[in-house]
Amino acid sequence: MTSSDAPAKSSTTSATAYDAIVIGAGHNGLAAAAKLGRSGRRVLVLEAANAPGGAARGREFAPGFRSAGLPHLINRLDPEVARDLGLSLSATPGHAMPTAVLDGMNEPAVLRGAYGETIDGVSAEEAAAFGRLRDKLAFQAGILKRFLRRPPPQLGAIGIGDVSTLMAAGFGLIRKGRAEGRDFLRMLLMNVADVAEEYLDDDRLKGLLSFDATLGIHLGPRSPTSLLGLYYRLTGEVDGKSGGQFIPDGGMAAVAPAFLKAAEGAGVIIRCGARVGRILADRGSTRGVVLADGSELTAPVVVSAIHPQATFLHLVDPAETGTGFLRAIRHVRTAGNVAKLDLALSRMPNFTGLTGRDHAGRIVIARSMAHVEEAFNPAKYGEFSQDPVMEIVLPSLADASLAPDGACTLSALVQYAPYRLRQGWETGKPAFLKIVLDILERHAPGIGRTVVAADLSTPVDIEAEYNLPGGHWHHGELQADQLLINRPTGAASGYATPIEGLYLASAGAHPGGGISGLAGWNAARHILAGGSR
């Protein structure tokens, strides 16, 4: 049942009117609700917007042209989550998206299969070298992946499941031999630039690895620990192979309905247009929520699937958590660095060097590792890049309903675009948009003449549209000090929080962002297992 005016339980009913209330109908909130609902719990989801989906909520950005939301492809959907919730998100077997890397000078390097099983446009020796590196990174990402499907271990409270996971990871390394074990420990916190240079010669391939490792993160390829971002990307699977990415059948507009269907099938009630004004808590325990209109809804469990800062700085009485915890929450680094561009085009663009079918894949403009690093440098000082790197897809090729007949939509993630722009985005946005359109014109000559409308969402716009503090779609930096037992902070790293009965389930919780469903699914499993810290 999805409704903006579904009848609420009266505040005078018993505290068991609902077994759980979930705040936020993004994909993680719906995943948590579906898992709880399938266990027989009575679950209510409250969404402030007029439609579910969170950042995957579609919108019309020009007459007749629609965007499917912030994400424009899937690279981290967890197959166990998909199976358990019965998600109808799939791609045609064997159709992992190709990735074309453009440098404007040479023919594109086109990676096919799961992250470059074959590569067009490079020498056989370079393709083989990339294959060796890909296999090594995929193996290492697989070791880390074992820790993504369960709450992070809590210091001083290591359980049997934690020991089992650690032992399985250790056995995985042992089976590969001592040399691979040493290499894993050597590379774990390295920067992606050093790793790429160790294996590769082709600037385009090094540029791709650098881009993929740092997209959405305030790091450059030479920043320490930047390889972690690439591990994150490689935890995704397509056809059981690591590193693949895809647009599901029906396009990205199918993402939110798939999670919604799973929740509704589990008997979950979803109310849209229902903004939460306050989480009810008394002497360290929650008992429900108060909506912005003053109505009270009660439940012994409240699951917040929105940004941790939005939860604790705006919905919870500070007296319930303490100054130390609030200080840690305030200092979660969550300033976004990526702008989202949606273009309405009168016809499909033609990127130089690409065949027609490769336009349906992922197009990356990252000439080299140096290009990515130099694009990052201005962001350190509050300036946008004058030569940004970007990832492009043409969503209407997968979902014709996004554009009128014969027309096309283009979606691009453009990096680097810092949240705290020194000159301010009100004046900076037109200049940055011109830079991006000029780059697109160089790689797809004539595209400028086909632009019907352009919609650029800066991190400030993303913050306002999706209630994401800092405009960071991962709800906080994916860096070593904000992962595992530190995500979002040490006192709330295992989904439980200092308030009994209040849990976190957004990308701000372990294991972070991307369309994976893991944060919500893990949180629900933790609640069903007893929910203690």
Short mmCIF file of C-alpha atoms in Angstrom, two decimals:
data_model
loop_
_atom_site.label_atom_id
_atom_site.label_comp_id
_atom_site.label_asym_id
_atom_site.label_seq_id
_atom_site.Cartn_x
_atom_site.Cartn_y
_atom_site.Cartn_z
CA MET A 1 0.00 0.00 0.00
CA THR A 2 1.58 3.29 -1.07
CA SER A 3 -0.19 6.49 -0.22
CA SER A 4 0.38 10.04 0.87
CA ASP A 5 -2.84 9.96 2.85
CA ALA A 6 -3.05 6.40 4.15
CA PRO A 7 -4.76 6.38 7.55
CA ALA A 8 -2.33 6.65 10.42
CA LYS A 9 -2.73 4.76 13.64
CA SER A 10 -4.01 7.08 16.32
CA SER A 11 -1.53 8.24 18.94
CA THR A 12 -3.95 6.90 21.54
CA THR A 13 -3.52 3.30 20.37
CA SER A 14 -1.11 0.96 22.13
CA ALA A 15 2.64 1.25 21.66
CA THR A 16 2.52 -1.92 19.57
CA ALA A 17 0.40 -0.32 16.84
CA TYR A 18 3.48 -0.83 14.67
CA ASP A 19 6.39 -3.08 15.41
CA ALA A 20 8.75 -0.79 13.51
CA ILE A 21 8.69 2.62 11.85
CA VAL A 22 11.18 3.27 9.04
CA ILE A 23 12.06 6.87 8.21
CA GLY A 24 12.84 7.32 4.53
CA ALA A 25 11.65 5.35 1.49
CA GLY A 26 14.94 5.25 -0.35
CA HIS A 27 16.16 1.85 -1.47
CA ASN A 28 17.85 1.12 1.88
CA GLY A 29 14.74 2.10 3.84
CA LEU A 30 12.58 -0.10 1.64
CA ALA A 31 15.09 -2.97 1.92
CA ALA A 32 15.01 -2.73 5.72
CA ALA A 33 11.21 -2.53 5.75
CA ALA A 34 10.87 -5.49 3.38
CA LYS A 35 13.18 -7.67 5.49
CA LEU A 36 11.35 -6.74 8.70
CA GLY A 37 7.97 -7.19 7.04
CA ARG A 38 8.87 -10.64 5.76
CA SER A 39 9.52 -11.70 9.36
CA GLY A 40 5.92 -10.90 10.25
CA ARG A 41 6.54 -7.47 11.79
CA ARG A 42 4.03 -4.70 11.25
CA VAL A 43 6.08 -2.02 9.53
CA LEU A 44 5.32 1.56 8.52
CA VAL A 45 7.57 3.55 6.20
CA LEU A 46 7.38 7.35 6.34
CA GLU A 47 8.65 9.37 3.36
CA ALA A 48 8.77 13.16 3.32
CA ALA A 49 8.65 13.40 -0.49
CA ASN A 50 5.51 12.71 -2.48
CA ALA A 51 6.96 9.54 -3.99
CA PRO A 52 9.25 6.74 -2.77
CA GLY A 53 12.72 6.05 -4.11
CA GLY A 54 15.01 8.52 -2.37
CA ALA A 55 17.90 9.47 -4.64
CA ALA A 56 16.56 6.98 -7.20
CA ARG A 57 13.30 8.93 -7.42
CA GLY A 58 12.67 10.05 -11.00
CA ARG A 59 11.61 13.53 -12.05
CA GLU A 60 10.82 15.54 -15.16
CA PHE A 61 13.64 18.02 -15.73
CA ALA A 62 12.31 19.45 -19.02
CA PRO A 63 8.95 19.07 -20.79
CA GLY A 64 8.79 15.48 -22.06
CA PHE A 65 12.22 14.56 -20.63
CA ARG A 66 12.74 12.63 -17.40
CA SER A 67 15.68 11.70 -15.23
CA ALA A 68 15.61 8.45 -13.25
CA GLY A 69 17.36 10.17 -10.31
CA LEU A 70 20.95 10.52 -9.13
CA PRO A 71 22.27 7.00 -9.87
CA HIS A 72 22.44 6.16 -13.54
CA LEU A 73 23.82 2.61 -13.41
CA ILE A 74 24.17 -0.24 -10.92
CA ASN A 75 27.53 -1.64 -9.90
CA ARG A 76 27.05 -2.83 -6.30
CA LEU A 77 23.66 -4.54 -6.05
CA ASP A 78 24.25 -7.42 -3.66
CA PRO A 79 22.99 -10.69 -5.16
CA GLU A 80 22.04 -12.12 -1.75
CA VAL A 81 19.92 -9.05 -0.99
CA ALA A 82 18.28 -9.34 -4.40
CA ARG A 83 17.50 -13.03 -3.89
CA ASP A 84 16.26 -12.65 -0.34
CA LEU A 85 13.92 -9.74 -1.11
CA GLY A 86 12.87 -11.07 -4.51
CA LEU A 87 14.02 -7.94 -6.34
CA SER A 88 13.06 -7.91 -10.01
CA LEU A 89 16.23 -6.11 -11.08
CA SER A 90 18.20 -7.91 -13.75
CA ALA A 91 20.09 -7.42 -16.95
CA THR A 92 20.07 -9.69 -19.97
CA PRO A 93 22.65 -12.45 -19.25
CA GLY A 94 26.04 -11.63 -20.68
CA HIS A 95 25.17 -7.95 -21.05
CA ALA A 96 27.43 -6.22 -18.54
CA MET A 97 27.84 -2.64 -19.76
CA PRO A 98 30.89 -1.89 -21.87
CA THR A 99 33.04 1.00 -20.69
CA ALA A 100 34.59 3.33 -23.27
CA VAL A 101 37.44 5.55 -22.08
CA LEU A 102 37.92 8.68 -24.21
CA ASP A 103 41.01 10.86 -24.34
CA GLY A 104 40.19 12.99 -27.39
CA MET A 105 43.39 12.00 -29.21
CA ASN A 106 43.39 8.22 -29.68
CA GLU A 107 40.70 5.71 -30.47
CA PRO A 108 38.71 4.83 -27.34
CA ALA A 109 39.76 1.98 -25.10
CA VAL A 110 36.59 -0.11 -24.74
CA LEU A 111 36.35 -2.60 -21.88
CA ARG A 112 33.88 -5.44 -22.34
CA GLY A 113 32.54 -8.05 -19.96
CA ALA A 114 33.02 -7.76 -16.21
CA TYR A 115 35.43 -4.83 -15.95
CA GLY A 116 37.54 -5.52 -18.97
CA GLU A 117 37.52 -9.25 -19.64
CA THR A 118 38.41 -8.12 -23.14
CA ILE A 119 39.60 -4.67 -24.22
CA ASP A 120 39.46 -3.06 -27.65
CA GLY A 121 41.88 -0.31 -28.62
CA VAL A 122 44.93 -1.41 -26.62
CA SER A 123 47.75 -3.83 -27.35
CA ALA A 124 47.39 -7.51 -26.49
CA GLU A 125 50.18 -7.12 -23.94
CA GLU A 126 48.43 -4.21 -22.22
CA ALA A 127 45.09 -6.06 -22.18
CA ALA A 128 46.83 -9.04 -20.56
CA ALA A 129 48.47 -6.80 -17.97
CA PHE A 130 45.13 -5.20 -17.16
CA GLY A 131 43.62 -8.68 -16.83
CA ARG A 132 46.26 -9.71 -14.27
CA LEU A 133 45.64 -6.55 -12.26
CA ARG A 134 41.86 -6.91 -12.54
CA ASP A 135 42.01 -10.49 -11.26
CA LYS A 136 44.23 -9.49 -8.33
CA LEU A 137 42.00 -6.57 -7.36
CA ALA A 138 38.84 -8.67 -7.74
CA PHE A 139 40.31 -11.32 -5.43
CA GLN A 140 41.26 -8.70 -2.84
CA ALA A 141 37.85 -7.03 -3.10
CA GLY A 142 36.30 -10.46 -2.54
CA ILE A 143 38.17 -10.74 0.78
CA LEU A 144 36.77 -7.39 1.90
CA LYS A 145 33.31 -8.27 0.58
CA ARG A 146 32.95 -10.85 3.34
CA PHE A 147 32.66 -7.98 5.81
CA LEU A 148 29.92 -6.13 3.92
CA ARG A 149 27.02 -8.51 4.62
CA ARG A 150 27.13 -8.26 8.39
CA PRO A 151 27.47 -5.52 11.01
CA PRO A 152 31.09 -4.49 11.56
CA PRO A 153 32.75 -6.18 14.55
CA GLN A 154 32.50 -4.18 17.76
CA LEU A 155 35.69 -3.66 19.74
CA GLY A 156 35.51 -5.60 23.00
CA ALA A 157 32.46 -7.55 21.81
CA ILE A 158 33.68 -9.86 19.05
CA GLY A 159 31.04 -12.49 18.39
CA ILE A 160 31.11 -15.94 16.82
CA GLY A 161 29.93 -14.53 13.50
CA ASP A 162 32.79 -12.01 13.51
CA VAL A 163 35.32 -14.76 14.20
CA SER A 164 33.81 -16.89 11.43
CA THR A 165 34.07 -14.02 8.94
CA LEU A 166 37.67 -13.29 9.95
CA MET A 167 38.60 -16.96 9.65
CA ALA A 168 36.94 -17.26 6.23
CA ALA A 169 38.86 -14.19 5.05
CA GLY A 170 42.09 -15.68 6.39
CA PHE A 171 41.48 -19.02 4.71
CA GLY A 172 40.77 -17.20 1.46
CA LEU A 173 44.20 -15.60 1.64
CA ILE A 174 45.91 -18.83 2.65
CA ARG A 175 44.45 -20.70 -0.31
CA LYS A 176 45.98 -18.12 -2.64
CA GLY A 177 49.42 -18.58 -1.14
CA ARG A 178 51.81 -16.55 0.98
CA ALA A 179 52.77 -14.17 -1.82
CA GLU A 180 49.15 -13.15 -2.46
CA GLY A 181 48.61 -12.65 1.26
CA ARG A 182 51.60 -10.32 1.47
CA ASP A 183 50.42 -8.47 -1.63
CA PHE A 184 46.97 -7.96 -0.13
CA LEU A 185 48.42 -6.45 3.05
CA ARG A 186 50.85 -4.35 1.00
CA MET A 187 48.18 -2.93 -1.30
CA LEU A 188 45.25 -2.52 1.09
CA LEU A 189 45.94 1.12 2.01
CA MET A 190 47.93 2.12 -1.08
CA ASN A 191 46.94 4.82 -3.49
CA VAL A 192 45.50 3.73 -6.81
CA ALA A 193 48.10 5.66 -8.81
CA ASP A 194 51.02 3.58 -7.53
CA VAL A 195 49.14 0.35 -8.17
CA ALA A 196 48.15 1.36 -11.71
CA GLU A 197 51.68 2.42 -12.57
CA GLU A 198 53.04 -0.87 -11.26
CA TYR A 199 51.03 -2.85 -13.79
CA LEU A 200 50.01 -0.64 -16.71
CA ASP A 201 51.45 1.58 -19.44
CA ASP A 202 48.30 2.84 -21.20
CA ASP A 203 47.25 6.25 -19.88
CA ARG A 204 43.57 5.62 -20.63
CA LEU A 205 43.45 2.49 -18.49
CA LYS A 206 45.31 4.20 -15.67
CA GLY A 207 42.88 7.10 -16.00
CA LEU A 208 39.90 4.74 -15.74
CA LEU A 209 41.20 3.05 -12.60
CA SER A 210 41.93 6.46 -11.07
CA PHE A 211 38.45 7.73 -11.93
CA ASP A 212 36.65 4.65 -10.63
CA ALA A 213 38.62 4.68 -7.38
CA THR A 214 37.83 8.30 -6.57
CA LEU A 215 34.35 8.93 -7.98
CA GLY A 216 32.23 10.48 -5.24
CA ILE A 217 35.15 10.70 -2.80
CA HIS A 218 37.27 13.71 -1.83
CA LEU A 219 40.50 12.09 -2.95
CA GLY A 220 42.80 12.15 -5.94
CA PRO A 221 44.50 9.04 -7.32
CA ARG A 222 47.72 9.87 -5.47
CA SER A 223 45.92 10.34 -2.14
CA PRO A 224 46.74 7.64 0.43
CA THR A 225 44.12 4.84 0.67
CA SER A 226 42.47 5.81 -2.63
CA LEU A 227 42.61 2.17 -3.78
CA LEU A 228 39.80 1.44 -1.28
CA GLY A 229 37.30 3.17 -3.57
CA LEU A 230 38.18 0.78 -6.39
CA TYR A 231 37.75 -2.22 -4.10
CA TYR A 232 34.27 -0.92 -3.33
CA ARG A 233 33.34 -0.79 -7.00
CA LEU A 234 34.70 -4.28 -7.61
CA THR A 235 32.52 -5.85 -4.90
CA GLY A 236 29.62 -5.63 -7.37
CA GLU A 237 28.72 -8.56 -9.62
CA VAL A 238 27.09 -9.16 -12.98
CA ASP A 239 26.54 -12.77 -14.06
CA GLY A 240 28.52 -13.79 -10.98
CA LYS A 241 31.62 -11.89 -12.11
CA SER A 242 33.27 -9.15 -10.11
CA GLY A 243 33.29 -5.55 -11.30
CA GLY A 244 30.45 -5.68 -13.78
CA GLN A 245 27.93 -2.87 -13.98
CA PHE A 246 24.56 -2.72 -15.67
CA ILE A 247 21.37 -0.84 -16.30
CA PRO A 248 18.46 -3.14 -15.40
CA ASP A 249 15.82 -4.18 -17.88
CA GLY A 250 13.43 -1.23 -18.05
CA GLY A 251 16.18 1.26 -17.17
CA MET A 252 17.15 2.85 -13.87
CA ALA A 253 13.54 3.96 -13.40
CA ALA A 254 12.91 0.30 -12.47
CA VAL A 255 15.07 0.52 -9.32
CA ALA A 256 12.69 2.28 -6.94
CA PRO A 257 9.63 0.23 -8.04
CA ALA A 258 11.55 -3.03 -7.50
CA PHE A 259 12.35 -2.18 -3.86
CA LEU A 260 8.84 -0.79 -3.41
CA LYS A 261 7.29 -4.01 -4.71
CA ALA A 262 9.44 -6.04 -2.30
CA ALA A 263 8.28 -3.93 0.65
CA GLU A 264 4.62 -3.96 -0.34
CA GLY A 265 4.80 -7.71 -0.93
CA ALA A 266 5.98 -8.07 2.66
CA GLY A 267 2.90 -6.22 3.91
CA VAL A 268 4.69 -2.93 4.62
CA ILE A 269 2.60 0.26 4.74
CA ILE A 270 4.26 3.19 2.97
CA ARG A 271 3.12 6.76 3.55
CA CYS A 272 4.52 9.48 1.30
CA GLY A 273 4.20 13.19 2.00
CA ALA A 274 4.68 12.31 5.68
CA ARG A 275 7.62 14.29 7.04
CA VAL A 276 8.95 13.27 10.44
CA GLY A 277 9.41 16.24 12.75
CA ARG A 278 10.86 14.46 15.76
CA ILE A 279 11.91 11.03 16.98
CA LEU A 280 10.31 10.34 20.34
CA ALA A 281 12.87 9.31 22.94
CA ASP A 282 12.79 9.35 26.71
CA ARG A 283 15.63 8.42 29.06
CA GLY A 284 17.57 6.69 26.32
CA SER A 285 14.78 4.73 24.64
CA THR A 286 12.65 5.48 21.61
CA ARG A 287 8.91 4.99 21.44
CA GLY A 288 8.02 6.34 17.99
CA VAL A 289 7.90 9.57 16.02
CA VAL A 290 5.99 12.83 15.75
CA LEU A 291 5.16 13.98 12.22
CA ALA A 292 5.56 17.56 11.07
CA ASP A 293 1.77 17.98 11.34
CA GLY A 294 1.92 17.08 15.04
CA SER A 295 0.47 13.56 14.84
CA GLU A 296 2.19 10.89 16.91
CA LEU A 297 2.97 7.34 15.77
CA THR A 298 4.29 4.76 18.18
CA ALA A 299 6.58 1.77 17.79
CA PRO A 300 9.29 0.17 19.93
CA VAL A 301 11.70 0.24 16.97
CA VAL A 302 12.51 3.23 14.75
CA VAL A 303 14.82 2.72 11.78
CA SER A 304 16.31 5.88 10.31
CA ALA A 305 17.18 5.35 6.65
CA ILE A 306 18.13 8.99 6.13
CA HIS A 307 21.48 10.71 6.61
CA PRO A 308 22.88 10.26 10.17
CA GLN A 309 23.34 14.02 10.52
CA ALA A 310 19.73 14.66 9.49
CA THR A 311 18.73 12.07 12.09
CA PHE A 312 20.68 13.24 15.11
CA LEU A 313 21.05 16.96 14.47
CA HIS A 314 17.42 17.59 13.50
CA LEU A 315 15.15 14.80 14.77
CA VAL A 316 16.58 13.76 18.13
CA ASP A 317 16.67 15.79 21.34
CA PRO A 318 20.38 16.50 22.00
CA ALA A 319 19.89 15.60 25.67
CA GLU A 320 19.25 12.00 24.63
CA THR A 321 22.66 11.41 23.05
CA GLY A 322 25.20 13.67 24.76
CA THR A 323 27.67 16.26 23.53
CA GLY A 324 30.47 13.84 22.68
CA PHE A 325 28.30 11.79 20.36
CA LEU A 326 26.85 14.90 18.70
CA ARG A 327 30.34 16.32 18.19
CA ALA A 328 31.35 13.12 16.38
CA ILE A 329 28.22 13.23 14.21
CA ARG A 330 28.79 16.89 13.30
CA HIS A 331 32.33 16.09 12.20
CA VAL A 332 31.43 13.26 9.85
CA ARG A 333 32.97 14.39 6.56
CA THR A 334 30.05 14.58 4.17
CA ALA A 335 30.82 17.37 1.71
CA GLY A 336 30.01 16.18 -1.81
CA ASN A 337 32.35 16.56 -4.75
CA VAL A 338 30.25 15.49 -7.73
CA ALA A 339 27.70 17.33 -9.87
CA LYS A 340 24.96 15.51 -11.78
CA LEU A 341 24.14 16.74 -15.29
CA ASP A 342 20.93 15.82 -17.12
CA LEU A 343 20.66 16.87 -20.77
CA ALA A 344 17.58 16.80 -22.96
CA LEU A 345 18.78 16.26 -26.54
CA SER A 346 16.80 16.46 -29.77
CA ARG A 347 18.67 13.39 -31.08
CA MET A 348 21.22 10.84 -29.97
CA PRO A 349 24.79 12.19 -29.80
CA ASN A 350 27.69 10.57 -31.60
CA PHE A 351 30.86 10.27 -29.52
CA THR A 352 33.96 10.17 -31.67
CA GLY A 353 35.34 6.68 -32.16
CA LEU A 354 32.36 4.81 -30.70
CA THR A 355 30.15 2.42 -32.58
CA GLY A 356 26.41 2.74 -32.19
CA ARG A 357 26.07 -0.14 -29.72
CA ASP A 358 28.81 1.20 -27.46
CA HIS A 359 26.81 4.37 -26.91
CA ALA A 360 24.53 2.19 -24.77
CA GLY A 361 27.40 1.58 -22.34
CA ARG A 362 29.34 3.72 -19.91
CA ILE A 363 31.46 6.52 -21.37
CA VAL A 364 34.30 7.83 -19.22
CA ILE A 365 36.24 11.00 -20.02
CA ALA A 366 39.50 10.60 -18.12
CA ARG A 367 42.54 10.95 -20.37
CA SER A 368 45.04 9.75 -17.82
CA MET A 369 45.86 9.42 -14.17
CA ALA A 370 47.35 12.93 -14.30
CA HIS A 371 44.06 14.25 -15.72
CA VAL A 372 42.17 12.89 -12.69
CA GLU A 373 44.76 14.20 -10.24
CA GLU A 374 44.82 17.65 -11.82
CA ALA A 375 41.02 17.76 -11.83
CA PHE A 376 41.10 17.07 -8.09
CA ASN A 377 43.65 19.73 -7.16
CA PRO A 378 41.31 22.78 -7.34
CA ALA A 379 38.71 21.04 -5.15
CA LYS A 380 41.17 21.06 -2.26
CA TYR A 381 40.91 24.84 -2.27
CA GLY A 382 37.18 25.25 -2.87
CA GLU A 383 37.32 25.61 -6.65
CA PHE A 384 35.72 23.48 -9.36
CA SER A 385 37.87 21.79 -11.96
CA GLN A 386 38.47 23.66 -15.21
CA ASP A 387 39.01 20.29 -16.88
CA PRO A 388 36.72 17.85 -15.04
CA VAL A 389 36.52 14.11 -15.45
CA MET A 390 33.13 12.50 -15.93
CA GLU A 391 31.06 9.37 -16.43
CA ILE A 392 28.30 9.49 -19.05
CA VAL A 393 25.38 7.27 -19.94
CA LEU A 394 22.46 7.75 -22.33
CA PRO A 395 19.52 6.56 -20.17
CA SER A 396 16.82 6.82 -22.83
CA LEU A 397 18.54 4.08 -24.85
CA ALA A 398 17.53 1.65 -22.07
CA ASP A 399 14.20 3.33 -21.27
CA ALA A 400 12.55 5.07 -24.22
CA SER A 401 9.90 6.60 -21.94
CA LEU A 402 12.47 9.11 -20.66
CA ALA A 403 12.44 11.15 -23.88
CA PRO A 404 10.07 11.90 -26.80
CA ASP A 405 10.36 9.82 -29.96
CA GLY A 406 13.66 10.47 -31.73
CA ALA A 407 15.06 12.46 -28.79
CA CYS A 408 17.57 11.35 -26.16
CA THR A 409 18.62 11.98 -22.58
CA LEU A 410 22.21 12.19 -21.34
CA SER A 411 23.26 11.74 -17.73
CA ALA A 412 26.75 12.62 -16.48
CA LEU A 413 28.47 12.49 -13.11
CA VAL A 414 30.98 15.31 -13.19
CA GLN A 415 33.93 15.48 -10.82
CA TYR A 416 35.27 17.61 -9.15
CA ALA A 417 32.61 20.07 -7.98
CA PRO A 418 33.11 20.88 -4.28
CA TYR A 419 30.14 21.52 -2.00
CA ARG A 420 31.84 24.56 -0.45
CA LEU A 421 32.63 26.45 -3.63
CA ARG A 422 34.62 29.57 -2.80
CA GLN A 423 32.70 31.81 -5.19
CA GLY A 424 29.38 30.18 -4.34
CA TRP A 425 27.34 27.97 -6.66
CA GLU A 426 24.85 30.69 -7.48
CA THR A 427 27.49 32.38 -9.60
CA GLY A 428 29.67 29.32 -10.20
CA LYS A 429 27.05 27.02 -11.72
CA PRO A 430 26.72 28.76 -15.13
CA ALA A 431 30.50 28.82 -15.57
CA PHE A 432 30.87 25.15 -14.61
CA LEU A 433 28.01 24.13 -16.89
CA LYS A 434 29.69 25.87 -19.82
CA ILE A 435 32.95 24.02 -19.12
CA VAL A 436 31.13 20.67 -19.07
CA LEU A 437 29.19 21.39 -22.27
CA ASP A 438 32.40 22.47 -24.03
CA ILE A 439 34.07 19.17 -23.06
CA LEU A 440 31.10 17.20 -24.34
CA GLU A 441 31.26 19.14 -27.62
CA ARG A 442 34.91 18.15 -28.07
CA HIS A 443 34.10 14.47 -27.68
CA ALA A 444 30.69 14.48 -29.40
CA PRO A 445 30.89 17.19 -32.09
CA GLY A 446 27.55 18.88 -32.74
CA ILE A 447 25.98 17.89 -29.43
CA GLY A 448 25.60 21.54 -28.45
CA ARG A 449 23.17 22.16 -31.30
CA THR A 450 20.92 19.36 -30.03
CA VAL A 451 20.61 20.53 -26.43
CA VAL A 452 16.96 21.24 -25.64
CA ALA A 453 17.52 21.74 -21.90
CA ALA A 454 20.34 21.31 -19.39
CA ASP A 455 19.86 20.62 -15.70
CA LEU A 456 22.99 20.71 -13.53
CA SER A 457 22.65 19.63 -9.91
CA THR A 458 25.58 20.72 -7.75
CA PRO A 459 26.17 19.21 -4.31
CA VAL A 460 24.21 22.14 -2.85
CA ASP A 461 21.27 21.29 -5.12
CA ILE A 462 21.55 17.59 -4.24
CA GLU A 463 21.48 18.49 -0.55
CA ALA A 464 18.26 20.47 -0.98
CA GLU A 465 16.52 18.00 -3.32
CA TYR A 466 17.25 14.79 -1.43
CA ASN A 467 17.84 15.94 2.18
CA LEU A 468 21.50 14.89 1.96
CA PRO A 469 23.70 17.07 4.20
CA GLY A 470 26.66 18.21 2.12
CA GLY A 471 25.15 16.75 -1.04
CA HIS A 472 27.17 13.55 -0.59
CA TRP A 473 25.37 10.55 -2.08
CA HIS A 474 27.36 8.13 0.09
CA HIS A 475 26.09 10.01 3.18
CA GLY A 476 29.72 10.50 4.18
CA GLU A 477 33.19 9.91 2.81
CA LEU A 478 34.19 6.33 2.03
CA GLN A 479 37.63 6.64 3.58
CA ALA A 480 39.45 4.41 6.03
CA ASP A 481 38.54 6.49 9.08
CA GLN A 482 34.83 6.47 8.16
CA LEU A 483 34.36 2.77 7.41
CA LEU A 484 33.54 -0.38 9.39
CA ILE A 485 33.69 0.37 13.15
CA ASN A 486 33.83 4.11 12.43
CA ARG A 487 30.77 4.42 10.18
CA PRO A 488 29.24 6.86 10.86
CA THR A 489 30.92 7.01 14.30
CA GLY A 490 32.22 4.47 16.77
CA ALA A 491 29.17 4.81 19.02
CA ALA A 492 26.74 4.03 16.17
CA SER A 493 28.75 1.76 13.89
CA GLY A 494 26.72 -1.43 14.21
CA TYR A 495 23.29 0.00 13.22
CA ALA A 496 22.29 0.35 16.89
CA THR A 497 22.67 3.85 18.36
CA PRO A 498 23.01 5.30 21.88
CA ILE A 499 19.18 5.42 21.96
CA GLU A 500 17.66 2.00 22.59
CA GLY A 501 15.31 1.02 19.78
CA LEU A 502 16.72 3.56 17.29
CA TYR A 503 18.75 2.13 14.40
CA LEU A 504 20.54 3.50 11.35
CA ALA A 505 19.99 2.00 7.90
CA SER A 506 21.11 4.54 5.31
CA ALA A 507 24.29 4.75 3.24
CA GLY A 508 25.74 6.63 6.23
CA ALA A 509 25.86 3.28 8.02
CA HIS A 510 28.00 0.25 7.18
CA PRO A 511 28.85 -0.63 4.42
CA GLY A 512 28.18 2.72 2.70
CA GLY A 513 26.66 3.95 -0.53
CA GLY A 514 25.74 2.65 -3.94
CA ILE A 515 22.63 0.72 -4.99
CA SER A 516 23.42 -2.37 -2.92
CA GLY A 517 20.59 -2.54 -0.37
CA LEU A 518 23.11 -3.83 2.17
CA ALA A 519 22.84 -1.07 4.77
CA GLY A 520 19.07 -1.48 5.08
CA TRP A 521 19.12 -5.28 4.81
CA ASN A 522 21.94 -5.64 7.34
CA ALA A 523 20.22 -3.29 9.77
CA ALA A 524 16.98 -5.29 9.60
CA ARG A 525 18.83 -8.57 10.14
CA HIS A 526 20.60 -7.04 13.14
CA ILE A 527 17.25 -5.93 14.61
CA LEU A 528 15.73 -9.37 14.03
CA ALA A 529 18.72 -10.97 15.77
CA GLY A 530 18.11 -8.94 18.91
CA GLY A 531 19.48 -5.55 17.96
CA SER A 532 22.01 -5.13 20.76
CA ARG A 533 25.37 -3.44 20.35
#
